[in-house]
PDB file of C-alpha atoms in Angstrom:
ATOM      1  CA  ASP A   1      58.994  88.867 339.129  1.00  0.00           C
ATOM      2  CA  ASP A   2      58.048  85.869 341.254  1.00  0.00           C
ATOM      3  CA  ASP A   3      60.595  86.831 343.920  1.00  0.00           C
ATOM      4  CA  ALA A   4      59.158  90.328 344.138  1.00  0.00           C
ATOM      5  CA  LEU A   5      55.616  88.943 344.421  1.00  0.00           C
ATOM      6  CA  GLU A   6      56.664  86.561 347.197  1.00  0.00           C
ATOM      7  CA  LEU A   7      58.417  89.365 349.076  1.00  0.00           C
ATOM      8  CA  PHE A   8      55.336  91.552 348.743  1.00  0.00           C
ATOM      9  CA  LYS A   9      53.076  88.767 350.049  1.00  0.00           C
ATOM     10  CA  LYS A  10      55.372  88.251 353.052  1.00  0.00           C
ATOM     11  CA  THR A  11      55.076  91.928 354.035  1.00  0.00           C
ATOM     12  CA  LEU A  12      51.281  91.787 354.125  1.00  0.00           C
ATOM     13  CA  PRO A  13      49.714  90.412 357.305  1.00  0.00           C
ATOM     14  CA  SER A  14      48.281  86.962 356.889  1.00  0.00           C
ATOM     15  CA  ALA A  15      44.805  85.906 357.970  1.00  0.00           C
ATOM     16  CA  SER A  16      46.223  84.315 361.103  1.00  0.00           C
ATOM     17  CA  ALA A  17      47.946  87.570 362.125  1.00  0.00           C
ATOM     18  CA  SER A  18      44.804  89.679 362.271  1.00  0.00           C
ATOM     19  CA  PHE A  19      43.927  92.204 364.912  1.00  0.00           C
ATOM     20  CA  VAL A  20      42.170  90.878 367.956  1.00  0.00           C
ATOM     21  CA  GLN A  21      39.317  93.004 369.147  1.00  0.00           C
ATOM     22  CA  LEU A  22      39.152  93.274 372.896  1.00  0.00           C
ATOM     23  CA  LYS A  23      35.793  93.798 374.441  1.00  0.00           C
ATOM     24  CA  THR A  24      35.764  95.853 377.597  1.00  0.00           C
ATOM     25  CA  ASN A  25      32.653  96.519 379.505  1.00  0.00           C
ATOM     26  CA  ARG A  26      31.662  99.768 381.101  1.00  0.00           C
ATOM     27  CA  GLN A  27      32.276  98.538 384.633  1.00  0.00           C
ATOM     28  CA  ALA A  28      35.864  97.522 383.855  1.00  0.00           C
ATOM     29  CA  VAL A  29      36.629 100.910 382.331  1.00  0.00           C
ATOM     30  CA  LEU A  30      35.035 102.715 385.290  1.00  0.00           C
ATOM     31  CA  ALA A  31      36.967 100.558 387.764  1.00  0.00           C
ATOM     32  CA  LYS A  32      40.252 101.295 385.985  1.00  0.00           C
ATOM     33  CA  ALA A  33      39.510 105.031 385.867  1.00  0.00           C
ATOM     34  CA  LEU A  34      38.514 105.009 389.538  1.00  0.00           C
ATOM     35  CA  ASN A  35      41.749 103.238 390.412  1.00  0.00           C
ATOM     36  CA  ILE A  36      43.815 105.848 388.551  1.00  0.00           C
ATOM     37  CA  ILE A  37      41.907 108.729 390.152  1.00  0.00           C
ATOM     38  CA  SER A  38      42.312 107.179 393.611  1.00  0.00           C
ATOM     39  CA  LYS A  39      46.064 106.828 393.170  1.00  0.00           C
ATOM     40  CA  ALA A  40      46.311 110.420 391.969  1.00  0.00           C
ATOM     41  CA  SER A  41      44.227 111.758 394.860  1.00  0.00           C
ATOM     42  CA  ASN A  42      46.498 109.971 397.335  1.00  0.00           C
ATOM     43  CA  LYS A  43      49.496 111.846 395.910  1.00  0.00           C
ATOM     44  CA  VAL A  44      47.934 115.316 395.783  1.00  0.00           C
ATOM     45  CA  ASP A  45      45.141 116.918 397.750  1.00  0.00           C
ATOM     46  CA  LYS A  46      42.728 118.110 395.078  1.00  0.00           C
ATOM     47  CA  PRO A  47      38.977 118.338 395.780  1.00  0.00           C
ATOM     48  CA  GLN A  48      38.333 118.041 392.042  1.00  0.00           C
ATOM     49  CA  LEU A  49      39.675 114.490 392.098  1.00  0.00           C
ATOM     50  CA  ASP A  50      37.290 113.606 394.928  1.00  0.00           C
ATOM     51  CA  LEU A  51      34.415 115.026 392.912  1.00  0.00           C
ATOM     52  CA  ILE A  52      35.397 112.952 389.878  1.00  0.00           C
ATOM     53  CA  SER A  53      35.759 109.901 392.097  1.00  0.00           C
ATOM     54  CA  LEU A  54      32.247 110.390 393.456  1.00  0.00           C
ATOM     55  CA  ALA A  55      30.905 110.752 389.935  1.00  0.00           C
ATOM     56  CA  LEU A  56      32.622 107.543 388.853  1.00  0.00           C
ATOM     57  CA  LYS A  57      31.250 105.677 391.841  1.00  0.00           C
ATOM     58  CA  GLY A  58      27.795 106.709 390.736  1.00  0.00           C
ATOM     59  CA  LYS A  59      27.024 108.766 393.789  1.00  0.00           C
ATOM     60  CA  LYS A  60      24.407 111.348 393.135  1.00  0.00           C
ATOM     61  CA  ILE A  61      25.856 114.767 393.493  1.00  0.00           C
ATOM     62  CA  GLY A  62      23.855 117.812 392.626  1.00  0.00           C
ATOM     63  CA  PHE A  63      25.568 119.156 389.540  1.00  0.00           C
ATOM     64  CA  GLU A  64      22.401 121.083 388.709  1.00  0.00           C
ATOM     65  CA  LYS A  65      22.664 122.932 391.997  1.00  0.00           C
ATOM     66  CA  ILE A  66      26.363 123.616 391.429  1.00  0.00           C
ATOM     67  CA  ILE A  67      25.719 124.894 387.906  1.00  0.00           C
ATOM     68  CA  THR A  68      22.954 127.157 389.229  1.00  0.00           C
ATOM     69  CA  MET A  69      25.304 128.500 391.898  1.00  0.00           C
ATOM     70  CA  ILE A  70      28.000 129.169 389.286  1.00  0.00           C
ATOM     71  CA  ASP A  71      25.497 130.974 387.048  1.00  0.00           C
ATOM     72  CA  GLU A  72      24.391 133.138 389.981  1.00  0.00           C
ATOM     73  CA  LEU A  73      28.012 133.897 390.812  1.00  0.00           C
ATOM     74  CA  VAL A  74      28.697 134.951 387.220  1.00  0.00           C
ATOM     75  CA  GLU A  75      25.695 137.302 387.289  1.00  0.00           C
ATOM     76  CA  THR A  76      26.847 138.793 390.593  1.00  0.00           C
ATOM     77  CA  LEU A  77      30.340 139.324 389.208  1.00  0.00           C
ATOM     78  CA  LYS A  78      28.932 141.053 386.127  1.00  0.00           C
ATOM     79  CA  LYS A  79      26.930 143.436 388.327  1.00  0.00           C
ATOM     80  CA  GLU A  80      29.965 144.120 390.493  1.00  0.00           C
ATOM     81  CA  GLN A  81      32.035 144.833 387.384  1.00  0.00           C
ATOM     82  CA  VAL A  82      29.497 147.423 386.225  1.00  0.00           C
ATOM     83  CA  ASP A  83      29.530 149.006 389.701  1.00  0.00           C
ATOM     84  CA  ASP A  84      33.322 149.047 389.767  1.00  0.00           C
ATOM     85  CA  GLU A  85      33.487 150.711 386.358  1.00  0.00           C
ATOM     86  CA  SER A  86      31.039 153.433 387.400  1.00  0.00           C
ATOM     87  CA  LYS A  87      32.985 154.018 390.629  1.00  0.00           C
ATOM     88  CA  LYS A  88      36.195 154.241 388.649  1.00  0.00           C
ATOM     89  CA  GLU A  89      34.660 156.858 386.363  1.00  0.00           C
ATOM     90  CA  TYR A  90      33.377 158.827 389.392  1.00  0.00           C
ATOM     91  CA  CYS A  91      36.797 158.707 391.063  1.00  0.00           C
ATOM     92  CA  SER A  92      38.495 159.780 387.841  1.00  0.00           C
ATOM     93  CA  VAL A  93      36.240 162.844 387.617  1.00  0.00           C
ATOM     94  CA  LEU A  94      36.951 163.713 391.259  1.00  0.00           C
ATOM     95  CA  PHE A  95      40.694 163.360 390.709  1.00  0.00           C
ATOM     96  CA  ASP A  96      40.488 165.738 387.736  1.00  0.00           C
ATOM     97  CA  GLN A  97      38.483 168.291 389.724  1.00  0.00           C
ATOM     98  CA  THR A  98      40.861 168.082 392.664  1.00  0.00           C
ATOM     99  CA  ASP A  99      43.862 168.443 390.362  1.00  0.00           C
ATOM    100  CA  ASP A 100      42.293 171.548 388.782  1.00  0.00           C
ATOM    101  CA  LYS A 101      41.672 173.068 392.230  1.00  0.00           C
ATOM    102  CA  LYS A 102      45.240 172.281 393.268  1.00  0.00           C
ATOM    103  CA  LYS A 103      46.649 173.991 390.166  1.00  0.00           C
ATOM    104  CA  ALA A 104      44.438 177.053 390.749  1.00  0.00           C
ATOM    105  CA  LEU A 105      45.589 177.317 394.375  1.00  0.00           C
ATOM    106  CA  GLU A 106      49.233 176.937 393.336  1.00  0.00           C
ATOM    107  CA  ARG A 107      48.794 179.774 390.789  1.00  0.00           C
ATOM    108  CA  GLN A 108      47.208 181.983 393.454  1.00  0.00           C
ATOM    109  CA  LEU A 109      50.066 181.163 395.824  1.00  0.00           C
ATOM    110  CA  SER A 110      52.704 182.009 393.231  1.00  0.00           C
ATOM    111  CA  ASP A 111      50.887 185.243 392.369  1.00  0.00           C
ATOM    112  CA  LEU A 112      50.825 186.237 396.040  1.00  0.00           C
ATOM    113  CA  GLN A 113      54.499 185.410 396.458  1.00  0.00           C
ATOM    114  CA  THR A 114      55.484 187.590 393.500  1.00  0.00           C
ATOM    115  CA  VAL A 115      53.663 190.619 394.952  1.00  0.00           C
TER     116      VAL A 115
END
């Protein structure tokens, strides 16, 4: 029993082998993130990475204005979708009417040819 207890105690971490808590400050994390973003933006040309880089640098960029512009764009697209659907319905009705006229003319033509 003593051997098993000793083996069990050896598997548990001792007080000297405890976890060390690392303290990182906000500036260090931002600098590391900015470094990663900069390296990535050098490899690929993405405007989104530049925008993130500006945000990390603390530059004031008007996100409120951008969000307002996006909201206006969404509203415009909704209106255009409604217009497109009504135009599609109108065109569908015209196609049906034209098809009916075509069939009537073809019947008249066949009737005239049989006479």
